[in-house]
Short mmCIF file of C-alpha atoms and ligand atoms in Angstrom, two decimals:
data_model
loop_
_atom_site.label_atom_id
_atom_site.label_comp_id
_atom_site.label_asym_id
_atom_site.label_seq_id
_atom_site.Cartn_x
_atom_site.Cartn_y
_atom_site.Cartn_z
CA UNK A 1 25.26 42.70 -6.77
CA UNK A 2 26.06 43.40 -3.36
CA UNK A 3 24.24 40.30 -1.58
CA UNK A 4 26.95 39.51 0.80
CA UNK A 5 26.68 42.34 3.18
CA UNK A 6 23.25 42.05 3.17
CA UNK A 7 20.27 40.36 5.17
CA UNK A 8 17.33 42.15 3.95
CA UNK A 9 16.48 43.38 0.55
CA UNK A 10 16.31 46.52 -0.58
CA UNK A 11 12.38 48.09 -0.26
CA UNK A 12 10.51 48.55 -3.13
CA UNK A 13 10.51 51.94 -2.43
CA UNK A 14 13.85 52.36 -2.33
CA UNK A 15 14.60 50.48 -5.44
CA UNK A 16 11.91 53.12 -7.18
CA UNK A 17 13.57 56.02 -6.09
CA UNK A 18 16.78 54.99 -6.48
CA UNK A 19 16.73 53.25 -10.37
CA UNK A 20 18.03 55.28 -13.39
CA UNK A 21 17.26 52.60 -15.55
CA UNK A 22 14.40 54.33 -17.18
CA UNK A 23 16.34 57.44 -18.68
CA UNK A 24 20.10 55.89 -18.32
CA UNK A 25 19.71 53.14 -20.66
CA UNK A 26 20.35 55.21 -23.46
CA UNK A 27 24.19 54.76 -22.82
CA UNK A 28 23.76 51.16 -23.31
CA UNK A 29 26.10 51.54 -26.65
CA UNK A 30 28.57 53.35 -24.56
CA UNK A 31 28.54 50.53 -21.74
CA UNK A 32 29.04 47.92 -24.42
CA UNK A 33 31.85 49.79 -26.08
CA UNK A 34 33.52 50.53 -22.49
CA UNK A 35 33.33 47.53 -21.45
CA UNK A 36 34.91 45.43 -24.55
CA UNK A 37 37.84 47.84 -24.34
CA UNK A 38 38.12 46.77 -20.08
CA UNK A 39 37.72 43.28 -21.25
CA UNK A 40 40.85 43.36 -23.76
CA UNK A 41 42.81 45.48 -21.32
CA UNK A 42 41.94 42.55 -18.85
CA UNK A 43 43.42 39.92 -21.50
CA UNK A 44 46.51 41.61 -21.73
CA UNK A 45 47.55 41.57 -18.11
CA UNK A 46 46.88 38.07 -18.15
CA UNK A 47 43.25 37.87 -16.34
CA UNK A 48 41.09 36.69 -19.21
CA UNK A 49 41.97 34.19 -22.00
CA UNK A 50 41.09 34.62 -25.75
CA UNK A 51 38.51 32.53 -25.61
CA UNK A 52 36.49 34.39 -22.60
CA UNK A 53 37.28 37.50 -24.25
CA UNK A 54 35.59 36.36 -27.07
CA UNK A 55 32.38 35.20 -25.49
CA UNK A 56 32.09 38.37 -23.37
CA UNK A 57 32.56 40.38 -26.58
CA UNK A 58 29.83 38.04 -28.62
CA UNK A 59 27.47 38.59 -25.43
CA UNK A 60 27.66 42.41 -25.15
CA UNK A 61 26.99 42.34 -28.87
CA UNK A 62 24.07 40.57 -28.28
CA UNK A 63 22.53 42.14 -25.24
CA UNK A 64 23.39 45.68 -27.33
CA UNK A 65 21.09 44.21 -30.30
CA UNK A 66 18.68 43.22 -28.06
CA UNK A 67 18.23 46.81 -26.61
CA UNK A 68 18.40 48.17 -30.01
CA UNK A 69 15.59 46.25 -31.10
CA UNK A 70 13.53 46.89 -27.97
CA UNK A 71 13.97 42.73 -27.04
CA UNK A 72 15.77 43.37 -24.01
CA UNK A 73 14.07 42.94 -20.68
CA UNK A 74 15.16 45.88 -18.13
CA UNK A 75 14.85 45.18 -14.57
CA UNK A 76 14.80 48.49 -12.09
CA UNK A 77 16.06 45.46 -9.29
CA UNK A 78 19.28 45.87 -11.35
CA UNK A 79 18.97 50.12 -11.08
CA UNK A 80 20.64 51.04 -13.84
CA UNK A 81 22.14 50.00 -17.34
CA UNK A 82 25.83 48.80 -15.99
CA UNK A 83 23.92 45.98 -13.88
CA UNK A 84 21.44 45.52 -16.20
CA UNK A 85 24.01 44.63 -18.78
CA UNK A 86 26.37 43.09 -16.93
CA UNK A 87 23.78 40.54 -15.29
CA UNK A 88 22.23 39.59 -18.60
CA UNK A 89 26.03 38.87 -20.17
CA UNK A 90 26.56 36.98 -17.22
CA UNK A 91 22.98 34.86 -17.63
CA UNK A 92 24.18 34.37 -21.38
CA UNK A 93 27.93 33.20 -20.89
CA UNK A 94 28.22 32.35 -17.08
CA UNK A 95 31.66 32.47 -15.09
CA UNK A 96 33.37 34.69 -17.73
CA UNK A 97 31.16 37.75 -17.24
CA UNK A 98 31.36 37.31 -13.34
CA UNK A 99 34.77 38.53 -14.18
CA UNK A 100 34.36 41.48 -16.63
CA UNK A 101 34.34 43.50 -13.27
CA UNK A 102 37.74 43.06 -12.21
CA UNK A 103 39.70 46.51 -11.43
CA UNK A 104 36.80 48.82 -12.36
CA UNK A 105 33.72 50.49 -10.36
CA UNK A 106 30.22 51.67 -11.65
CA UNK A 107 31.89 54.80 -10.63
CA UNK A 108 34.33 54.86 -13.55
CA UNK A 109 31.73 52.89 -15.76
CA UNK A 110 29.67 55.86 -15.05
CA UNK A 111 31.62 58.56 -16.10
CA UNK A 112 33.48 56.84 -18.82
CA UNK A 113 29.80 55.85 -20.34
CA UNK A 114 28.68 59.70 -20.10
CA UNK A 115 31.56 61.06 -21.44
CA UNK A 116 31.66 59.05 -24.66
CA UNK A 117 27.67 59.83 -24.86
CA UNK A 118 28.50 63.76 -24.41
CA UNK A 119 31.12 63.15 -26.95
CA UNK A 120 28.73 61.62 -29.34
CA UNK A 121 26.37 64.17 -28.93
CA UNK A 122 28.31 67.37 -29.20
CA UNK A 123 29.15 65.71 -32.36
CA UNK A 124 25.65 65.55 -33.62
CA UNK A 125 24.83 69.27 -32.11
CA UNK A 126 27.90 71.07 -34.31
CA UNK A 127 26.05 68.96 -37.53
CA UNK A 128 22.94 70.43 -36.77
CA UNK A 129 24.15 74.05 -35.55
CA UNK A 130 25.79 74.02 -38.84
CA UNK A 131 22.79 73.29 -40.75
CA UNK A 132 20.73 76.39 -39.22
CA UNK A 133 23.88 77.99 -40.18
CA UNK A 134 23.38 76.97 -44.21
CA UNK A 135 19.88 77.87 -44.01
CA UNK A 136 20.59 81.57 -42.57
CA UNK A 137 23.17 82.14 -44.75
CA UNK A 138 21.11 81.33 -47.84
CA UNK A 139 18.46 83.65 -46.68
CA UNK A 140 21.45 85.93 -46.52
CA UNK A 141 23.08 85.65 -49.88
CA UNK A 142 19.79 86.42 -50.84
CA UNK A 143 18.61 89.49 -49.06
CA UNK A 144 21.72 90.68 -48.76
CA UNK A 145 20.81 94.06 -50.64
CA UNK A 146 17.48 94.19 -48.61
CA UNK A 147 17.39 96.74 -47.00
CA UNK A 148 15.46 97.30 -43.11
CA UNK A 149 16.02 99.60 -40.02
CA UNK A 150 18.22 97.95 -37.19
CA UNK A 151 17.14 98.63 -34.11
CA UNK A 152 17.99 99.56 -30.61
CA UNK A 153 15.96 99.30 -27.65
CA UNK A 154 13.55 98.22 -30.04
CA UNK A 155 13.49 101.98 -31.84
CA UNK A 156 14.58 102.28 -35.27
CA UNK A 157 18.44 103.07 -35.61
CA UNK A 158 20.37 102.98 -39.09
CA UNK A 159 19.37 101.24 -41.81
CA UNK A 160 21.15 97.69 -42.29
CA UNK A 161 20.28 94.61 -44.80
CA UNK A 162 18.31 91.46 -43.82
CA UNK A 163 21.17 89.41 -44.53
CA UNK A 164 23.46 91.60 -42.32
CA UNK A 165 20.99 90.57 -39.41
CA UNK A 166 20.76 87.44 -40.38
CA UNK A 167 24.48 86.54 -40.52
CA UNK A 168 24.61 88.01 -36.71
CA UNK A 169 22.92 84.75 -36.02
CA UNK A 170 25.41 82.67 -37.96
CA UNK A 171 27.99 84.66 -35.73
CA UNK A 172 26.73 83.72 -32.87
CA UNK A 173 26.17 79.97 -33.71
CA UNK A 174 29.61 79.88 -35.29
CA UNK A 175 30.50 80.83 -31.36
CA UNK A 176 28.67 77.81 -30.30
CA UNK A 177 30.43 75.61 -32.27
CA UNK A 178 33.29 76.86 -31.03
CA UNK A 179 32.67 76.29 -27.34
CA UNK A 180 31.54 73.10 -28.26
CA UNK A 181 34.83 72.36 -30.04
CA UNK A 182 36.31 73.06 -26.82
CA UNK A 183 34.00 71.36 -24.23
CA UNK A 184 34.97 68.33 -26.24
CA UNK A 185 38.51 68.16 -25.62
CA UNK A 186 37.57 68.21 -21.70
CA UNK A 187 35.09 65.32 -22.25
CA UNK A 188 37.68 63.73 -24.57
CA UNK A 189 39.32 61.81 -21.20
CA UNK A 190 39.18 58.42 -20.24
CA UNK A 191 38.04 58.18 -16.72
CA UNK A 192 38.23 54.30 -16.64
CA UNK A 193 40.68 52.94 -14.75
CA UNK A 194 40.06 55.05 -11.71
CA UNK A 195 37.99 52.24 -9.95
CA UNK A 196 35.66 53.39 -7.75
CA UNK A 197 37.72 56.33 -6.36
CA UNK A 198 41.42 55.07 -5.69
CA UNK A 199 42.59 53.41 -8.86
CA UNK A 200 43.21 49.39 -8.31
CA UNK A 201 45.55 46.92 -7.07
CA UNK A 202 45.27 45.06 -10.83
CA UNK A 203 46.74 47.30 -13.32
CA UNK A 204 45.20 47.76 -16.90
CA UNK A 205 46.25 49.12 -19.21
CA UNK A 206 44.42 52.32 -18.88
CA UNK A 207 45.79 53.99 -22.30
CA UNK A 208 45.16 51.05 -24.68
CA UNK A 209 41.74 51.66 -23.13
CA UNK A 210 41.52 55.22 -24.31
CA UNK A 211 42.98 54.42 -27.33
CA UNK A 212 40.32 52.07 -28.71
CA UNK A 213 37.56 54.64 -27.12
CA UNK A 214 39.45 57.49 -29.02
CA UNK A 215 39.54 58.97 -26.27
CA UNK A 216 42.55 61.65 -26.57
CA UNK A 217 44.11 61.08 -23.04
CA UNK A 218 43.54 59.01 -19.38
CA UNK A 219 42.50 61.15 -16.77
CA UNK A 220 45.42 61.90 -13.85
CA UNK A 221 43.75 61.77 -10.35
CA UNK A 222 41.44 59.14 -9.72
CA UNK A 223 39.77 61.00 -7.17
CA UNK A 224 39.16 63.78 -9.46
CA UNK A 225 37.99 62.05 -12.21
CA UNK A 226 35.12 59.65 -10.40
CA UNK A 227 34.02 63.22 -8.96
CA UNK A 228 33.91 65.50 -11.91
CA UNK A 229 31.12 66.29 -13.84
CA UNK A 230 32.51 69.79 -15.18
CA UNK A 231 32.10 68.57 -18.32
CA UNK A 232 28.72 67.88 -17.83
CA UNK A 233 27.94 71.79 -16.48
CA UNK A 234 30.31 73.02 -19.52
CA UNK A 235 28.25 70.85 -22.17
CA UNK A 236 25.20 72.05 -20.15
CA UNK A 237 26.57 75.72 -20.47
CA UNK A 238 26.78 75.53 -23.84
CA UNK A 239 23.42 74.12 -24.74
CA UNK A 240 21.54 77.04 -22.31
CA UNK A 241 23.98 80.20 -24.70
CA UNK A 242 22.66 77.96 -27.90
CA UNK A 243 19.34 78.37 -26.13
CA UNK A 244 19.92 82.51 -25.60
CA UNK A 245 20.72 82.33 -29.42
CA UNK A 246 17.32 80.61 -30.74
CA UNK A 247 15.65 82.41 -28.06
CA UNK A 248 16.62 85.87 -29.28
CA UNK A 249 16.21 84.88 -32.93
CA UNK A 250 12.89 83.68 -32.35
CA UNK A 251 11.93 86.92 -30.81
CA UNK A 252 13.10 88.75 -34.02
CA UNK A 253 11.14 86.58 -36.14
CA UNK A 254 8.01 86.94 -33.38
CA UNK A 255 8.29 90.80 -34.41
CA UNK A 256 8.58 90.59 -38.15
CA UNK A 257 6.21 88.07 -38.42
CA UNK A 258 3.18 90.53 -36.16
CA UNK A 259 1.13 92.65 -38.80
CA UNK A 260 3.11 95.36 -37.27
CA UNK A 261 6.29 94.79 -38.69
CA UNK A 262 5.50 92.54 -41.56
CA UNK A 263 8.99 92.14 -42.88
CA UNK A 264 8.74 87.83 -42.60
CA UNK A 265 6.12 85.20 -43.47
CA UNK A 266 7.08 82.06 -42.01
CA UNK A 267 5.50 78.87 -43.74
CA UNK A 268 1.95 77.15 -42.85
CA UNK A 269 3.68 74.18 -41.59
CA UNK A 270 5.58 75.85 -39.55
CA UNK A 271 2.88 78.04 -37.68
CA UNK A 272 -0.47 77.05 -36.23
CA UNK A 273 -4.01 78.59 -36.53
CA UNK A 274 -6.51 79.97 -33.59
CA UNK A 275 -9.13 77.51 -32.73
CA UNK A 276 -11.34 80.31 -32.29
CA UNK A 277 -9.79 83.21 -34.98
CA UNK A 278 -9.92 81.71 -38.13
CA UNK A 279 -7.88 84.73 -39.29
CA UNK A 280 -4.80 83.44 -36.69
CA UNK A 281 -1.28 82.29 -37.86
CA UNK A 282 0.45 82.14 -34.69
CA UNK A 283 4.52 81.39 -34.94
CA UNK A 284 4.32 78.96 -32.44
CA UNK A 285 7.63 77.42 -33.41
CA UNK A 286 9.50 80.57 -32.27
CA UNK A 287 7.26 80.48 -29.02
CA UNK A 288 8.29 77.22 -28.22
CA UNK A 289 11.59 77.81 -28.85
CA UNK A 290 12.15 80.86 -26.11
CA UNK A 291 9.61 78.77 -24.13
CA UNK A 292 12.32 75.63 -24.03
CA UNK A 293 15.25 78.37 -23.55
CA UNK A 294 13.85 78.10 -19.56
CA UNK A 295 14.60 74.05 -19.10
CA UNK A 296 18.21 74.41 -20.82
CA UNK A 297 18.61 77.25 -18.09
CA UNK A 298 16.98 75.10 -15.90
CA UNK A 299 19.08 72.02 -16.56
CA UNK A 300 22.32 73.72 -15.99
CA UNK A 301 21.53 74.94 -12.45
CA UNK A 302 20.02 71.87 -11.58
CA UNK A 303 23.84 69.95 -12.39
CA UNK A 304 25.31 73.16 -10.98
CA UNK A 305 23.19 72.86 -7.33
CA UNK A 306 23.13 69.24 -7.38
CA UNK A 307 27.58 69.22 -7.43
CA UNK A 308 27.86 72.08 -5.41
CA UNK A 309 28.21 70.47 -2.02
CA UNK A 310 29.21 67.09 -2.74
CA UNK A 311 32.36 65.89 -0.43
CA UNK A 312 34.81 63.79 -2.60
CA UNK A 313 34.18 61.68 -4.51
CA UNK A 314 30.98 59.25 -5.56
CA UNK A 315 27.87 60.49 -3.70
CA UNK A 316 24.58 59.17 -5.26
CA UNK A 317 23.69 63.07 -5.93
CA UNK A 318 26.17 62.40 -9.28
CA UNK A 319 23.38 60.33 -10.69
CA UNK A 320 21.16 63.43 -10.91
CA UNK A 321 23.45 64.48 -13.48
CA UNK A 322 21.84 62.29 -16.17
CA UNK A 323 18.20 63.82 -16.64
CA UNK A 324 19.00 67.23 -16.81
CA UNK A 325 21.91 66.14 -19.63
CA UNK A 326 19.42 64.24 -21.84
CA UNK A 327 16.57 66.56 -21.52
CA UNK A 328 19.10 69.47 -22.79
CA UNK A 329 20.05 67.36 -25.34
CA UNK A 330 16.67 66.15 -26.32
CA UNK A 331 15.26 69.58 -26.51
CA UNK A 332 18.03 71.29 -28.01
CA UNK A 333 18.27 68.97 -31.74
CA UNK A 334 14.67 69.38 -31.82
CA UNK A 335 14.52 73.33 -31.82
CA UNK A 336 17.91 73.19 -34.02
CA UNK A 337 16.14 70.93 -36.39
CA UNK A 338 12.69 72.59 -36.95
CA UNK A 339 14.15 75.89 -36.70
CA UNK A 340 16.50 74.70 -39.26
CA UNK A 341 13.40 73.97 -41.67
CA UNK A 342 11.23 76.86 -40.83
CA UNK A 343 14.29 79.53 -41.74
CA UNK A 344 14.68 77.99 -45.05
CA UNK A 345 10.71 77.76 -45.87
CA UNK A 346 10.77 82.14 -44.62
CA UNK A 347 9.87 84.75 -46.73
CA UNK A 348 11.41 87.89 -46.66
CA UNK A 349 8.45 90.92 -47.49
CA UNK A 350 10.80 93.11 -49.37
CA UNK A 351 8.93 95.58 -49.96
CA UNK A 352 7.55 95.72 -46.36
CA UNK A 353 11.48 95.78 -45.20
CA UNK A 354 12.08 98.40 -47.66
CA UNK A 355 9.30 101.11 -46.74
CA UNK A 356 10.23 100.93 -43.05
CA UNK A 357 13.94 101.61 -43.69
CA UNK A 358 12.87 104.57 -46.08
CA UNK A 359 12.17 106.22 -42.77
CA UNK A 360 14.38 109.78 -43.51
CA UNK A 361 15.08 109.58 -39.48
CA UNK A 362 17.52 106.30 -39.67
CA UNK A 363 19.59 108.71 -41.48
CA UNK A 364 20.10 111.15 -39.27
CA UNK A 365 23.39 109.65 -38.03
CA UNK A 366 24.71 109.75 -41.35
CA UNK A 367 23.64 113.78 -41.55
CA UNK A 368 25.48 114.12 -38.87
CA UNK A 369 28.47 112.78 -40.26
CA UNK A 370 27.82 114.62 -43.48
CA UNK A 371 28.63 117.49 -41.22
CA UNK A 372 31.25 116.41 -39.34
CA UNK A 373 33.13 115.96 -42.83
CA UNK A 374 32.12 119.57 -43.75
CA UNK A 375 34.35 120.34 -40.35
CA UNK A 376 32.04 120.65 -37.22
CA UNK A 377 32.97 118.68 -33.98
CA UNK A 378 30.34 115.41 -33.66
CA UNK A 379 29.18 116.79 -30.20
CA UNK A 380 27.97 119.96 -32.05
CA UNK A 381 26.65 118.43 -35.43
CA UNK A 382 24.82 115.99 -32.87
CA UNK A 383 23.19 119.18 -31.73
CA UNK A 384 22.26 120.84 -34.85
CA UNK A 385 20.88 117.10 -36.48
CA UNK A 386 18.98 117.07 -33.33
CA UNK A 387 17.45 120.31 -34.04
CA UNK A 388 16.61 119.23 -37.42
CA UNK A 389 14.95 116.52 -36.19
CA UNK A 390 12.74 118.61 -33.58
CA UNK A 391 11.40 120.80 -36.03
CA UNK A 392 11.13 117.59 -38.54
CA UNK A 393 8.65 116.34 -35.94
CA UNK A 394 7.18 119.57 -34.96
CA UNK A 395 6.22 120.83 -38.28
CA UNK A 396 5.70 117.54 -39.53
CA UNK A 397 7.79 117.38 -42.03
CA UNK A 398 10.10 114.22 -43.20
CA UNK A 399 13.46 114.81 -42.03
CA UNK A 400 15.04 114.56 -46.20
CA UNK A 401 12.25 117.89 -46.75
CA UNK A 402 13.16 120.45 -44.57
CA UNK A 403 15.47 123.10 -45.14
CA UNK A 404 18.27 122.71 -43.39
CA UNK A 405 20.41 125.66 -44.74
CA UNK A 406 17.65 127.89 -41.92
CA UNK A 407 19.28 125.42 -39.20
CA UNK A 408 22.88 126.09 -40.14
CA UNK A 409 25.16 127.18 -42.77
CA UNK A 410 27.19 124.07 -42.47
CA UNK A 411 24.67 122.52 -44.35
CA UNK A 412 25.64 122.77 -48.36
CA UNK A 413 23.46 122.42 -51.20
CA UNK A 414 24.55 118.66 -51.25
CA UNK A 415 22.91 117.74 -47.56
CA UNK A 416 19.82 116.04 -49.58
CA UNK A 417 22.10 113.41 -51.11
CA UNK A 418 22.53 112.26 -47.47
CA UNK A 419 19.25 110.62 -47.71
CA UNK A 420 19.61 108.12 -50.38
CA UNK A 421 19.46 104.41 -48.54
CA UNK A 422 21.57 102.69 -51.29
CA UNK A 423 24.31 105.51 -51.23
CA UNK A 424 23.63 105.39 -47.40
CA UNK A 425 24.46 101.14 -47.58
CA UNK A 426 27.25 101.83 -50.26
CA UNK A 427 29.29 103.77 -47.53
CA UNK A 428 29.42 101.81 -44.60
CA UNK A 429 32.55 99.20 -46.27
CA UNK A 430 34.74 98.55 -42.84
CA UNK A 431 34.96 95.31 -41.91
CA UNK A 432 31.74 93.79 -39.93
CA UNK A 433 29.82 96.95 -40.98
CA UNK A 434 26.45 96.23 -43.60
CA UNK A 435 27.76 97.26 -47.04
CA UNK A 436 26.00 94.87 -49.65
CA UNK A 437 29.55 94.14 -50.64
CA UNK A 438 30.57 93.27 -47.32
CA UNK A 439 27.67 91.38 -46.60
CA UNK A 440 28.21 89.39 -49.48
CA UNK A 441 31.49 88.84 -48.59
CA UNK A 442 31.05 87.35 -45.16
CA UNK A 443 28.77 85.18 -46.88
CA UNK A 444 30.88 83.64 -48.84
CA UNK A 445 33.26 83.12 -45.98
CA UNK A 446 30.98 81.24 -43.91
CA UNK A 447 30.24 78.89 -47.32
CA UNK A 448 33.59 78.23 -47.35
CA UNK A 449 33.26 77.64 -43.36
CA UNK A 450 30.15 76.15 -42.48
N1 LIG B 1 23.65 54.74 -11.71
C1 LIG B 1 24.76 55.33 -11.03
C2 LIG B 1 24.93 56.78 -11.44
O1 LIG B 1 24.47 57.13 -12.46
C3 LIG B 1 26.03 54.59 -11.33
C4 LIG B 1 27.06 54.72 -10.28
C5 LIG B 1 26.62 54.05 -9.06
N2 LIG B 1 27.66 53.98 -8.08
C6 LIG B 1 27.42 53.71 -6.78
N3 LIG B 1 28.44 53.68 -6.01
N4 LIG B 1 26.21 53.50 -6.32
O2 LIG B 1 25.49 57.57 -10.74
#
């Protein structure tokens, strides 16, 4: 492509270390598309007829077909996908494709072609983050009167339902979406037209260009947009707090799952057995899952560090953007899909939920509050449910059995009542707290969402 300045060719080492061929041909529907709109744009200011149009559009068709039916040849001497495609269109329909260059660079070709593969894909993540969503929500609806202890610091703290934890999840994905929502209005920008960093003598039309990509506007300093990839660390962003999300859910699901806890049983397709202890049903779904939470953090900083010193505008460093992209990608349906699956095949030991969050302790918040009602400052009936609690553990004695009216007489005949979970459950009705009613409620809203 660049044989005139040239005496010597390019080493074959170079050539290996220097091809993206072999991951960036996956934006070979994204080339084609780009470059039929540049080919129109190039008809209407006069620089291709009809009929060349026509043949370039007939031969990106059929180079596309070719790559989608694994027929196409790909040569690393042509590094990556916009000279692989634009040499075989040019073998098929001669002296027309040696023009479907004019007035554009592989430096807008790049980022147009990653920008409407980022769009594509952010797209496909909000279907599948929505899908987890369905399946925790339905797990919801239906435990949301089952009752276990939440936690802090991994010590039992009040008593909530397994579908108020559960919808915490669907909060935080319903985040996700949102951010993703908004990375794509960032990626939403045609880039093409900016050449290969100063725009062109030959104007196209740049916004009939966006308009057939659908993409919402043209970008506004060519500079700028051969040299951004923001939207690549946003997207990237994104995919590693997704990651924190599955990550942290997994690790709840880890827990139930151990003979410890016992509150979940997770299907025997999704968890594996012990080559060597046959009595072994490891949740190595959930593993995997925090495991792969390290490469989307990994991906991120490798865009991040590989941008960070670049001098305006194209450096070859930008093409170290693509790998890190796909792999996030790549990893990040396949966790959303399986986890998808494995949350709908759960079961939810009720009973097992239930006798941990009969513990009379989780309620000794509420006993305080019992007594703050009956008039004594919080920082004092802190104090005196504290002391109840000492001599609960000292004389070992459950918390809902001891006598309270020896610890102080602002404890009424009525105290014991404090200690019924469902009453406990029935109370807590503000908005976002774990009343079945509420719980129910927010359920219904993220149906009506999702
Ligand atoms: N394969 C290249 C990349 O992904 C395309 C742009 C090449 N531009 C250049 N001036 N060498 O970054």
């Amino acid at each position: 492509m660049w044989k005139g300045r040239f005496a010597k060719a390019t080493a074959d080492l170079v050539q290996q270390y220097g091809e993206s061929i072999s991951y960036d041909w996956r934006l070979y529907r994204h080339d084609v598309a780009g470059s039929i709109a540049h080919a129109r744009a190039q008809v209407k200011a006069g620089l291709l007829t009809e009929e060349e149009f026509s043949s370039i559009e007939k031969g990106l068709r059929e180079v596309e077909e070719e790559i989608a039916s694994g027929h196409f040849n790909f040569s690393i001497e042509l590094e990556d996908i916009h000279m692989n495609i634009e040499s075989a269109l040019t073998e098929k329909i001669g002296a027309a494709g040696a023009k479907l260059h004019t007035a554009r660079s592989r430096n807008d070709q790049v980022a147009t072609d990653t920008r409407l593969y980022c769009r594509e894909e952010i797209d496909a993540l909000t279907v599948l983050i929505s899908g987890l969503q369905s399946a925790l929500i339905t797990q919801a609806e239906q435990h949301a009167a089952s009752v276990i202890p939440g936690y802090t610091h991994l010590q039992r703290g009040q008593p909530v339902t397994v579908g108020h934890h559960l919808l915490a999840y669907v909060e935080m994905l319903g985040r996700d979406k949102s951010r993703l929502t908004d990375c794509r209005k960032r990626v939403n920008i045609s880039p093409l037209g900016s050449g290969a960093l100063a725009g062109s003598t030959i104007n196209l039309d740049r916004q009939q260009i966006a308009d057939e990509l659908g993409f919402d506007a043209v970008t506004t300093n060519s500079m700028d947009a051969i040299s951004d990839r923001d939207y690549i660390a946003e997207f990237l962003f994104t995919m590693a707090l997704i990651g924190t999300h599955l990550s942290r859910l997994s690790e709840d699901l880890i827990l139930w799952c151990s003979s410890e806890f016992g509150f979940a049983t997770l299907s025997d397709a999704h968890t594996t057995g012990s080559s060597l202890m046959p009595q072994k049903k490891n949740p190595d779904v959930c593993e995997l899952t925090r495991g792969k939470t390290g490469r989307l953090y990994g991906n991120l900083i490798a865009l991040l560090t590989s941008a960070k010193g670049l001098p305006l505008t194209y450096n070859r460093d930008l093409q170290e953007d693509k790998e890190p992209l796909f792999d996030s990608i790549d990893t990040l349906k396949i966790a959303l899909a399986v986890n998808t699956e494995m949350i709908a095949e759960m079961a939810i030991n009720v009973e097992a939920c239930e006798a941990a969050a009969s513990d009379p302790l989780l309620l000794a918040t509420d006993l305080a509050d019992y007594l703050v009602k009956n008039g004594v400052p919080f920082r004092q009936a802190h104090e005196l449910v504290g002391q109840a609690v000492a001599a609960s553990v000292s004389s070992d004695t459950p918390l809902d059995k001891l006598d309270l009216s020896t610890i102080s007489e602002h404890y009424g005949a009525d105290a014991q009542t404090v200690f019924n979970l469902q009453t406990a459950l029935k109370a807590r009705t503000n908005p976002g707290a774990p009343s079945i009613e509420n719980v129910l409620a927010e359920v219904k809203r993220w149906k009506d969402s999702v």
